[in-house]
Amino acid sequence: MPKIHNFGAGPAKMPEEVYDIIRDELTNFKGSGISLMETSHRTPAYMKFNTAVQETVRRLLNVPSNYKILFLAGGGQGQFAAVPLNLMSRTGTADYVVTGSWSAMAAKEAKKFGKVNLVLPATDKYTGIPDQSTWNLDPNASYVHICGNETIHGVEFDFIPDTKGVPLVADMSSNFMSKKLDVSKFGVIYGGAQKNIGTSGVALVIVREDLLNQALPICPAILDWTANAKADSILNTPPMFAIYVMGQCLEWIERKGGLDKMAELSQKKSSLVYGMIEKSNGFYYAPVAKDARSKMNVPFRVGSANGDEALEKEFLKGAESLGLIQLKGHRSVGGIRASIYNAVTIEEVEFLVKYMKEFYEKHAK
């Protein structure tokens, strides 16, 4: 069996070093003699670890002191409901910038709890981010919601929108900890861990303190940021193992040079793939506008702009024979998608690009 190179969109590849640590500590959490999976969330060992992970998040992103860091169950999609449940009460309306499937899903969920204003014209084709001068922002909105990186369509913000003082909320599930950002420009940042910073089961939420204490009366305690902040993310038994894995991934990022290094590597990896696409004379086609191309998820078609399904099946079959797995595009858009998160190495991307080049040379007309 060939060495596996995992380009899955999530749950995604994790660092080998992290697996080594998990293996060593699986049955002996922090010298306790028992596994974390059978450790009480009220023990000093777990509570100390809980605090340590928060401190790592704060260091990596330089999170200001007036922000709370929460570890919550329900993943990123749970926060699609939590965001309006915690913030919609401010004015009863919210702005959603829909640039792909995930922000569309977030907007749909928010409509259950208040009025949603779609900042951009409705579309089913997501290939870029319209100039902000064309946005229809509501100055009365409780918040403005964006998806920092659309995993399915490969559309990523390379700027922080100016929301004219309205709190900015960002779903960063698939580009969390891939680059530095000014947290003070956001009211809330959230994301599931299973792409860049761990495994499924936990959402990381960073919320400015002045946005607490505003939850709707119907907000369940498990989704109430204020209740969870007061309980230090131990309101009930938290997803401890997922938090543990996330903590190990975050420490790995620090050891590797922090977010500047992650951003440098992301630029190199994505440039390799996009570079091959650009050099293929249309054999490979990336639908997203160059100024919005994701450095995390690279969707492309094979054979033409609309894709040649037979060629794409052959591409995937050949890739899997070489150990290049989970390259199939999302079922809603088809094609190919290479997800190149933090744990995916330069060498793995070079191997993928080598295969892309060989496939092109064999099949291009």
mmCIF file of C-alpha atoms in Angstrom:
data_model
loop_
_atom_site.group_PDB
_atom_site.id
_atom_site.type_symbol
_atom_site.label_atom_id
_atom_site.label_comp_id
_atom_site.label_asym_id
_atom_site.label_seq_id
_atom_site.Cartn_x
_atom_site.Cartn_y
_atom_site.Cartn_z
ATOM 1 C CA MET A 1 0.000 0.000 0.000
ATOM 2 C CA PRO A 2 1.438 3.427 -0.945
ATOM 3 C CA LYS A 3 2.041 6.139 1.643
ATOM 4 C CA ILE A 4 -1.202 8.048 2.163
ATOM 5 C CA HIS A 5 -1.391 11.761 1.399
ATOM 6 C CA ASN A 6 -4.689 13.076 2.753
ATOM 7 C CA PHE A 7 -6.166 16.117 0.996
ATOM 8 C CA GLY A 8 -9.579 15.773 2.654
ATOM 9 C CA ALA A 9 -11.657 18.857 3.443
ATOM 10 C CA GLY A 10 -12.473 17.794 6.992
ATOM 11 C CA PRO A 11 -12.067 15.980 9.204
ATOM 12 C CA ALA A 12 -8.661 16.574 7.761
ATOM 13 C CA LYS A 13 -5.049 15.537 8.128
ATOM 14 C CA MET A 14 -3.434 16.170 11.497
ATOM 15 C CA PRO A 15 0.294 16.527 12.224
ATOM 16 C CA GLU A 16 2.206 13.279 12.743
ATOM 17 C CA GLU A 17 3.805 14.778 15.869
ATOM 18 C CA VAL A 18 0.368 15.230 17.375
ATOM 19 C CA TYR A 19 -0.499 11.582 16.782
ATOM 20 C CA ASP A 20 2.710 10.615 18.599
ATOM 21 C CA ILE A 21 1.734 12.701 21.631
ATOM 22 C CA ILE A 22 -1.823 11.343 21.651
ATOM 23 C CA ARG A 23 -0.459 7.799 21.427
ATOM 24 C CA ASP A 24 1.879 8.376 24.360
ATOM 25 C CA GLU A 25 -0.754 10.028 26.570
ATOM 26 C CA LEU A 26 -3.846 8.097 25.564
ATOM 27 C CA THR A 27 -3.908 5.941 28.701
ATOM 28 C CA ASN A 28 -2.006 8.309 30.980
ATOM 29 C CA PHE A 29 -3.280 11.892 30.807
ATOM 30 C CA LYS A 30 -0.700 14.290 32.253
ATOM 31 C CA GLY A 31 0.766 11.613 34.489
ATOM 32 C CA SER A 32 -2.583 10.817 36.119
ATOM 33 C CA GLY A 33 -2.375 7.105 35.361
ATOM 34 C CA ILE A 34 -5.727 7.123 33.545
ATOM 35 C CA SER A 35 -6.947 8.250 30.139
ATOM 36 C CA LEU A 36 -8.457 11.666 29.589
ATOM 37 C CA MET A 37 -11.486 9.763 28.289
ATOM 38 C CA GLU A 38 -12.204 8.567 31.844
ATOM 39 C CA THR A 39 -11.090 11.722 33.655
ATOM 40 C CA SER A 40 -13.606 14.019 35.333
ATOM 41 C CA HIS A 41 -13.913 17.463 33.798
ATOM 42 C CA ARG A 42 -13.794 18.853 37.370
ATOM 43 C CA THR A 43 -10.342 17.491 38.179
ATOM 44 C CA PRO A 44 -7.486 19.958 38.689
ATOM 45 C CA ALA A 45 -5.564 18.249 35.842
ATOM 46 C CA TYR A 46 -8.311 18.887 33.282
ATOM 47 C CA MET A 47 -9.121 22.386 34.532
ATOM 48 C CA LYS A 48 -5.433 23.306 34.290
ATOM 49 C CA PHE A 49 -5.326 21.925 30.732
ATOM 50 C CA ASN A 50 -8.510 23.824 29.828
ATOM 51 C CA THR A 51 -6.850 27.067 30.899
ATOM 52 C CA ALA A 52 -3.615 26.200 29.087
ATOM 53 C CA VAL A 53 -5.424 25.718 25.747
ATOM 54 C CA GLN A 54 -7.150 29.079 26.155
ATOM 55 C CA GLU A 55 -3.766 30.698 26.797
ATOM 56 C CA THR A 56 -2.319 29.089 23.661
ATOM 57 C CA VAL A 57 -5.176 30.497 21.569
ATOM 58 C CA ARG A 58 -4.610 33.912 23.129
ATOM 59 C CA ARG A 59 -0.875 33.831 22.361
ATOM 60 C CA LEU A 60 -1.206 32.608 18.773
ATOM 61 C CA LEU A 61 -3.830 35.162 17.747
ATOM 62 C CA ASN A 62 -2.772 37.880 20.201
ATOM 63 C CA VAL A 63 -6.358 37.906 21.496
ATOM 64 C CA PRO A 64 -7.064 41.102 23.486
ATOM 65 C CA SER A 65 -7.946 40.780 27.169
ATOM 66 C CA ASN A 66 -11.553 41.917 26.590
ATOM 67 C CA TYR A 67 -12.381 38.760 24.630
ATOM 68 C CA LYS A 68 -13.527 35.435 26.045
ATOM 69 C CA ILE A 69 -12.291 32.150 24.565
ATOM 70 C CA LEU A 70 -14.849 29.329 24.615
ATOM 71 C CA PHE A 71 -14.744 25.629 23.738
ATOM 72 C CA LEU A 72 -18.257 24.477 22.828
ATOM 73 C CA ALA A 73 -19.949 21.335 21.579
ATOM 74 C CA GLY A 74 -21.904 21.315 18.325
ATOM 75 C CA GLY A 75 -19.141 22.251 15.897
ATOM 76 C CA GLY A 76 -19.293 25.230 13.555
ATOM 77 C CA GLN A 77 -22.854 24.461 12.511
ATOM 78 C CA GLY A 78 -24.011 24.651 16.122
ATOM 79 C CA GLN A 79 -22.776 28.228 16.083
ATOM 80 C CA PHE A 80 -25.006 28.980 13.073
ATOM 81 C CA ALA A 81 -27.804 28.951 15.656
ATOM 82 C CA ALA A 82 -25.734 30.273 18.563
ATOM 83 C CA VAL A 83 -24.784 33.476 16.743
ATOM 84 C CA PRO A 84 -28.350 34.790 16.254
ATOM 85 C CA LEU A 85 -29.473 33.348 19.595
ATOM 86 C CA ASN A 86 -26.763 35.378 21.346
ATOM 87 C CA LEU A 87 -26.781 38.537 19.214
ATOM 88 C CA MET A 88 -30.053 39.002 17.318
ATOM 89 C CA SER A 89 -31.765 40.595 20.325
ATOM 90 C CA ARG A 90 -29.748 43.769 19.805
ATOM 91 C CA THR A 91 -31.983 45.020 16.959
ATOM 92 C CA GLY A 92 -33.874 41.964 15.681
ATOM 93 C CA THR A 93 -32.087 42.005 12.321
ATOM 94 C CA ALA A 94 -28.712 40.847 11.001
ATOM 95 C CA ASP A 95 -26.625 41.181 7.832
ATOM 96 C CA TYR A 96 -25.288 38.056 6.117
ATOM 97 C CA VAL A 97 -22.639 38.195 3.401
ATOM 98 C CA VAL A 98 -23.280 34.983 1.468
ATOM 99 C CA THR A 99 -20.242 33.907 -0.555
ATOM 100 C CA GLY A 100 -20.786 30.128 -0.622
ATOM 101 C CA SER A 101 -22.707 27.181 0.756
ATOM 102 C CA TRP A 102 -21.699 27.557 4.390
ATOM 103 C CA SER A 103 -22.586 31.238 4.745
ATOM 104 C CA ALA A 104 -25.852 30.464 2.927
ATOM 105 C CA MET A 105 -26.583 27.765 5.495
ATOM 106 C CA ALA A 106 -25.734 30.144 8.343
ATOM 107 C CA ALA A 107 -28.139 32.743 6.951
ATOM 108 C CA LYS A 108 -30.908 30.159 6.601
ATOM 109 C CA GLU A 109 -30.474 29.121 10.239
ATOM 110 C CA ALA A 110 -30.476 32.734 11.442
ATOM 111 C CA LYS A 111 -33.863 33.374 9.802
ATOM 112 C CA LYS A 112 -35.428 31.200 12.518
ATOM 113 C CA PHE A 113 -34.559 33.814 15.115
ATOM 114 C CA GLY A 114 -34.976 37.195 13.430
ATOM 115 C CA LYS A 115 -34.814 39.150 10.201
ATOM 116 C CA VAL A 116 -31.913 38.423 7.869
ATOM 117 C CA ASN A 117 -30.707 40.939 5.297
ATOM 118 C CA LEU A 118 -28.726 39.370 2.456
ATOM 119 C CA VAL A 119 -25.959 41.870 1.748
ATOM 120 C CA LEU A 120 -25.270 40.449 -1.733
ATOM 121 C CA PRO A 121 -27.737 39.508 -4.498
ATOM 122 C CA ALA A 122 -28.821 35.866 -4.283
ATOM 123 C CA THR A 123 -26.918 33.466 -6.547
ATOM 124 C CA ASP A 124 -26.120 29.789 -6.851
ATOM 125 C CA LYS A 125 -22.700 30.443 -8.371
ATOM 126 C CA TYR A 126 -19.980 31.429 -5.931
ATOM 127 C CA THR A 127 -16.750 32.429 -7.628
ATOM 128 C CA GLY A 128 -15.613 35.552 -5.778
ATOM 129 C CA ILE A 129 -16.346 38.352 -3.330
ATOM 130 C CA PRO A 130 -18.005 41.448 -4.831
ATOM 131 C CA ASP A 131 -16.358 44.801 -4.133
ATOM 132 C CA GLN A 132 -17.470 46.129 -0.787
ATOM 133 C CA SER A 133 -18.770 49.314 -2.413
ATOM 134 C CA THR A 134 -21.631 47.201 -3.813
ATOM 135 C CA TRP A 135 -22.671 45.692 -0.460
ATOM 136 C CA ASN A 136 -26.125 46.471 0.898
ATOM 137 C CA LEU A 137 -25.316 46.806 4.601
ATOM 138 C CA ASP A 138 -28.028 47.712 7.108
ATOM 139 C CA PRO A 139 -26.717 50.240 9.682
ATOM 140 C CA ASN A 140 -29.364 48.907 12.100
ATOM 141 C CA ALA A 141 -28.085 45.316 11.949
ATOM 142 C CA SER A 142 -27.240 43.515 15.165
ATOM 143 C CA TYR A 143 -24.148 42.116 13.443
ATOM 144 C CA VAL A 144 -22.602 41.364 10.050
ATOM 145 C CA HIS A 145 -21.778 37.700 9.409
ATOM 146 C CA ILE A 146 -19.179 36.411 6.953
ATOM 147 C CA CYS A 147 -17.564 33.047 6.249
ATOM 148 C CA GLY A 148 -13.836 33.719 6.137
ATOM 149 C CA ASN A 149 -13.204 30.731 3.877
ATOM 150 C CA GLU A 150 -15.814 28.745 1.971
ATOM 151 C CA THR A 151 -14.606 25.141 2.113
ATOM 152 C CA ILE A 152 -16.815 23.896 -0.735
ATOM 153 C CA HIS A 153 -16.383 26.701 -3.258
ATOM 154 C CA GLY A 154 -12.833 27.760 -2.355
ATOM 155 C CA VAL A 155 -13.650 31.441 -1.805
ATOM 156 C CA GLU A 156 -11.578 33.183 0.885
ATOM 157 C CA PHE A 157 -11.594 36.739 2.236
ATOM 158 C CA ASP A 158 -8.182 38.365 1.934
ATOM 159 C CA PHE A 159 -9.415 41.488 3.749
ATOM 160 C CA ILE A 160 -11.414 42.373 6.847
ATOM 161 C CA PRO A 161 -14.669 44.086 5.832
ATOM 162 C CA ASP A 162 -15.478 47.569 7.113
ATOM 163 C CA THR A 163 -18.857 47.193 8.823
ATOM 164 C CA LYS A 164 -19.161 50.832 9.963
ATOM 165 C CA GLY A 165 -19.166 49.956 13.647
ATOM 166 C CA VAL A 166 -21.598 47.025 13.458
ATOM 167 C CA PRO A 167 -20.055 43.925 15.143
ATOM 168 C CA LEU A 168 -18.385 41.636 12.604
ATOM 169 C CA VAL A 169 -18.917 37.891 13.105
ATOM 170 C CA ALA A 170 -16.720 35.446 11.167
ATOM 171 C CA ASP A 171 -17.043 31.721 10.636
ATOM 172 C CA MET A 172 -13.394 30.698 10.231
ATOM 173 C CA SER A 173 -13.886 26.934 10.449
ATOM 174 C CA SER A 174 -11.577 26.189 7.539
ATOM 175 C CA ASN A 175 -8.929 28.909 7.855
ATOM 176 C CA PHE A 176 -8.616 29.301 11.635
ATOM 177 C CA MET A 177 -4.939 29.547 12.630
ATOM 178 C CA SER A 178 -3.681 29.645 9.045
ATOM 179 C CA LYS A 179 -2.613 33.292 9.301
ATOM 180 C CA LYS A 180 -2.496 36.211 11.682
ATOM 181 C CA LEU A 181 -5.471 38.547 11.921
ATOM 182 C CA ASP A 182 -6.457 41.544 13.985
ATOM 183 C CA VAL A 183 -8.955 40.028 16.410
ATOM 184 C CA SER A 184 -9.955 43.506 17.622
ATOM 185 C CA LYS A 185 -11.654 44.109 14.245
ATOM 186 C CA PHE A 186 -14.150 41.315 15.019
ATOM 187 C CA GLY A 187 -16.968 40.988 17.501
ATOM 188 C CA VAL A 188 -16.975 37.195 17.274
ATOM 189 C CA ILE A 189 -14.790 34.605 15.549
ATOM 190 C CA TYR A 190 -15.820 30.958 15.584
ATOM 191 C CA GLY A 191 -15.120 27.684 13.872
ATOM 192 C CA GLY A 192 -15.166 23.922 14.098
ATOM 193 C CA ALA A 193 -11.759 22.427 14.863
ATOM 194 C CA GLN A 194 -11.721 19.535 12.397
ATOM 195 C CA LYS A 195 -9.957 21.215 9.501
ATOM 196 C CA ASN A 196 -6.923 23.192 10.653
ATOM 197 C CA ILE A 197 -6.751 22.745 14.415
ATOM 198 C CA GLY A 198 -7.881 19.281 15.441
ATOM 199 C CA THR A 199 -10.710 16.825 15.140
ATOM 200 C CA SER A 200 -14.487 17.058 15.095
ATOM 201 C CA GLY A 201 -16.576 17.653 18.199
ATOM 202 C CA VAL A 202 -15.589 21.114 19.401
ATOM 203 C CA ALA A 203 -16.060 24.682 18.222
ATOM 204 C CA LEU A 204 -13.622 27.410 19.182
ATOM 205 C CA VAL A 205 -15.434 30.701 19.855
ATOM 206 C CA ILE A 206 -13.767 34.055 20.546
ATOM 207 C CA VAL A 207 -16.286 36.687 21.658
ATOM 208 C CA ARG A 208 -15.883 40.301 22.727
ATOM 209 C CA GLU A 209 -17.128 40.799 26.262
ATOM 210 C CA ASP A 210 -19.520 43.654 25.451
ATOM 211 C CA LEU A 211 -21.488 41.216 23.246
ATOM 212 C CA LEU A 212 -22.269 38.918 26.170
ATOM 213 C CA ASN A 213 -25.439 39.116 28.304
ATOM 214 C CA GLN A 214 -27.677 39.670 25.256
ATOM 215 C CA ALA A 215 -28.956 36.170 24.491
ATOM 216 C CA LEU A 216 -32.567 35.678 23.473
ATOM 217 C CA PRO A 217 -34.751 34.153 26.242
ATOM 218 C CA ILE A 218 -35.156 30.998 24.133
ATOM 219 C CA CYS A 219 -31.379 30.428 23.881
ATOM 220 C CA PRO A 220 -30.483 27.012 25.338
ATOM 221 C CA ALA A 221 -27.811 27.196 28.029
ATOM 222 C CA ILE A 222 -25.540 24.922 26.009
ATOM 223 C CA LEU A 223 -25.401 27.593 23.240
ATOM 224 C CA ASP A 224 -25.386 30.623 25.563
ATOM 225 C CA TRP A 225 -21.964 32.261 25.328
ATOM 226 C CA THR A 226 -22.459 34.152 28.576
ATOM 227 C CA ALA A 227 -23.344 31.037 30.561
ATOM 228 C CA ASN A 228 -20.388 29.171 29.073
ATOM 229 C CA ALA A 229 -17.999 32.065 29.674
ATOM 230 C CA LYS A 230 -19.021 32.220 33.336
ATOM 231 C CA ALA A 231 -18.450 28.468 33.593
ATOM 232 C CA ASP A 232 -15.064 28.688 31.833
ATOM 233 C CA SER A 233 -16.368 26.328 29.105
ATOM 234 C CA ILE A 234 -17.208 23.680 31.699
ATOM 235 C CA LEU A 235 -20.930 24.368 31.976
ATOM 236 C CA ASN A 236 -21.501 20.645 31.466
ATOM 237 C CA THR A 237 -19.143 17.828 30.495
ATOM 238 C CA PRO A 238 -17.324 19.388 27.529
ATOM 239 C CA PRO A 239 -16.016 17.486 24.479
ATOM 240 C CA MET A 240 -12.806 16.889 26.398
ATOM 241 C CA PHE A 241 -10.942 14.666 23.968
ATOM 242 C CA ALA A 242 -11.642 16.994 21.021
ATOM 243 C CA ILE A 243 -10.413 19.932 23.133
ATOM 244 C CA TYR A 244 -7.306 17.924 24.048
ATOM 245 C CA VAL A 245 -6.536 17.187 20.375
ATOM 246 C CA MET A 246 -7.110 20.842 19.493
ATOM 247 C CA GLY A 247 -4.732 21.884 22.250
ATOM 248 C CA GLN A 248 -2.035 19.584 20.910
ATOM 249 C CA CYS A 249 -2.503 20.931 17.370
ATOM 250 C CA LEU A 250 -2.256 24.509 18.600
ATOM 251 C CA GLU A 251 0.940 23.731 20.503
ATOM 252 C CA TRP A 252 2.320 22.131 17.328
ATOM 253 C CA ILE A 253 1.598 25.355 15.433
ATOM 254 C CA GLU A 254 3.556 27.291 18.068
ATOM 255 C CA ARG A 255 6.497 24.893 17.858
ATOM 256 C CA LYS A 256 6.561 25.221 14.068
ATOM 257 C CA GLY A 257 6.871 28.996 14.161
ATOM 258 C CA GLY A 258 3.360 30.253 14.801
ATOM 259 C CA LEU A 259 0.916 31.853 12.423
ATOM 260 C CA ASP A 260 3.523 33.727 10.376
ATOM 261 C CA LYS A 261 5.060 30.374 9.466
ATOM 262 C CA MET A 262 1.645 28.812 8.752
ATOM 263 C CA ALA A 263 0.809 31.722 6.417
ATOM 264 C CA GLU A 264 4.167 31.420 4.646
ATOM 265 C CA LEU A 265 3.650 27.704 4.055
ATOM 266 C CA SER A 266 0.032 28.192 2.958
ATOM 267 C CA GLN A 267 1.163 30.707 0.357
ATOM 268 C CA LYS A 268 3.793 28.302 -0.986
ATOM 269 C CA LYS A 269 1.467 25.288 -1.071
ATOM 270 C CA SER A 270 -1.449 27.065 -2.714
ATOM 271 C CA SER A 271 0.872 28.749 -5.246
ATOM 272 C CA LEU A 272 2.158 25.336 -6.315
ATOM 273 C CA VAL A 273 -1.344 24.043 -7.088
ATOM 274 C CA TYR A 274 -2.686 27.231 -8.673
ATOM 275 C CA GLY A 275 0.556 27.551 -10.623
ATOM 276 C CA MET A 276 0.055 24.133 -12.188
ATOM 277 C CA ILE A 277 -3.529 25.032 -13.035
ATOM 278 C CA GLU A 278 -2.443 28.269 -14.718
ATOM 279 C CA LYS A 279 0.246 26.499 -16.752
ATOM 280 C CA SER A 280 -2.132 23.828 -18.072
ATOM 281 C CA ASN A 281 -3.596 25.897 -20.935
ATOM 282 C CA GLY A 282 -7.142 25.366 -19.687
ATOM 283 C CA PHE A 283 -6.815 21.619 -19.074
ATOM 284 C CA TYR A 284 -7.238 22.381 -15.392
ATOM 285 C CA TYR A 285 -9.700 25.145 -14.579
ATOM 286 C CA ALA A 286 -10.072 27.020 -11.272
ATOM 287 C CA PRO A 287 -13.445 28.828 -11.217
ATOM 288 C CA VAL A 288 -12.702 31.303 -8.419
ATOM 289 C CA ALA A 289 -11.511 34.844 -9.145
ATOM 290 C CA LYS A 290 -7.795 35.224 -8.399
ATOM 291 C CA ASP A 291 -8.326 37.831 -5.675
ATOM 292 C CA ALA A 292 -10.610 35.478 -3.726
ATOM 293 C CA ARG A 293 -8.888 32.131 -4.233
ATOM 294 C CA SER A 294 -8.627 30.101 -1.070
ATOM 295 C CA LYS A 295 -5.236 29.085 0.269
ATOM 296 C CA MET A 296 -6.926 26.236 2.146
ATOM 297 C CA ASN A 297 -9.267 24.607 -0.392
ATOM 298 C CA VAL A 298 -8.458 24.561 -4.112
ATOM 299 C CA PRO A 299 -11.394 23.409 -6.254
ATOM 300 C CA PHE A 300 -10.760 22.782 -9.942
ATOM 301 C CA ARG A 301 -12.159 20.991 -12.968
ATOM 302 C CA VAL A 302 -10.318 18.676 -15.342
ATOM 303 C CA GLY A 303 -10.605 18.791 -19.130
ATOM 304 C CA SER A 304 -12.613 22.017 -19.436
ATOM 305 C CA ALA A 305 -14.280 24.789 -17.442
ATOM 306 C CA ASN A 306 -17.325 22.579 -16.884
ATOM 307 C CA GLY A 307 -15.274 19.469 -16.303
ATOM 308 C CA ASP A 308 -14.997 16.216 -18.232
ATOM 309 C CA GLU A 309 -16.540 13.664 -15.858
ATOM 310 C CA ALA A 310 -14.768 10.703 -17.429
ATOM 311 C CA LEU A 311 -11.399 12.443 -17.132
ATOM 312 C CA GLU A 312 -12.137 13.498 -13.561
ATOM 313 C CA LYS A 313 -12.977 9.915 -12.587
ATOM 314 C CA GLU A 314 -9.742 8.762 -14.172
ATOM 315 C CA PHE A 315 -7.837 11.544 -12.370
ATOM 316 C CA LEU A 316 -9.249 10.447 -8.999
ATOM 317 C CA LYS A 317 -8.591 6.759 -9.688
ATOM 318 C CA GLY A 318 -4.989 7.463 -10.639
ATOM 319 C CA ALA A 319 -4.515 9.714 -7.625
ATOM 320 C CA GLU A 320 -5.806 7.079 -5.210
ATOM 321 C CA SER A 321 -3.475 4.465 -6.690
ATOM 322 C CA LEU A 322 -0.621 6.753 -5.626
ATOM 323 C CA GLY A 323 -2.030 7.352 -2.135
ATOM 324 C CA LEU A 324 -3.425 10.808 -2.963
ATOM 325 C CA ILE A 325 -6.819 10.534 -1.268
ATOM 326 C CA GLN A 326 -10.004 12.555 -0.634
ATOM 327 C CA LEU A 327 -9.533 14.764 -3.681
ATOM 328 C CA LYS A 328 -13.098 14.440 -4.944
ATOM 329 C CA GLY A 329 -14.961 17.757 -5.009
ATOM 330 C CA HIS A 330 -18.023 18.279 -2.834
ATOM 331 C CA ARG A 331 -21.086 16.514 -4.201
ATOM 332 C CA SER A 332 -22.871 19.865 -4.723
ATOM 333 C CA VAL A 333 -20.238 21.204 -7.146
ATOM 334 C CA GLY A 334 -18.350 18.159 -8.446
ATOM 335 C CA GLY A 335 -14.848 18.261 -9.859
ATOM 336 C CA ILE A 336 -11.684 18.028 -7.777
ATOM 337 C CA ARG A 337 -10.796 19.744 -4.516
ATOM 338 C CA ALA A 338 -7.387 19.761 -2.846
ATOM 339 C CA SER A 339 -7.546 20.849 0.786
ATOM 340 C CA ILE A 340 -4.110 21.963 1.937
ATOM 341 C CA TYR A 341 -4.478 22.795 5.609
ATOM 342 C CA ASN A 342 -1.631 23.439 8.059
ATOM 343 C CA ALA A 343 -0.739 19.762 8.555
ATOM 344 C CA VAL A 344 -0.395 19.046 4.824
ATOM 345 C CA THR A 345 3.299 19.317 3.979
ATOM 346 C CA ILE A 346 5.056 21.054 1.094
ATOM 347 C CA GLU A 347 6.354 17.648 -0.008
ATOM 348 C CA GLU A 348 2.820 16.236 -0.203
ATOM 349 C CA VAL A 349 1.664 19.169 -2.315
ATOM 350 C CA GLU A 350 4.688 18.781 -4.582
ATOM 351 C CA PHE A 351 3.759 15.107 -5.040
ATOM 352 C CA LEU A 352 0.200 16.083 -5.946
ATOM 353 C CA VAL A 353 1.403 18.700 -8.430
ATOM 354 C CA LYS A 354 3.809 16.160 -9.970
ATOM 355 C CA TYR A 355 0.835 13.839 -10.537
ATOM 356 C CA MET A 356 -1.229 16.713 -11.974
ATOM 357 C CA LYS A 357 1.596 17.501 -14.416
ATOM 358 C CA GLU A 358 1.936 13.876 -15.514
ATOM 359 C CA PHE A 359 -1.834 13.514 -15.942
ATOM 360 C CA TYR A 360 -1.918 16.720 -17.994
ATOM 361 C CA GLU A 361 0.930 15.571 -20.244
ATOM 362 C CA LYS A 362 -0.825 12.259 -20.845
ATOM 363 C CA HIS A 363 -4.349 13.551 -21.532
ATOM 364 C CA ALA A 364 -4.099 17.149 -22.827
ATOM 365 C CA LYS A 365 -4.997 17.464 -26.504
#
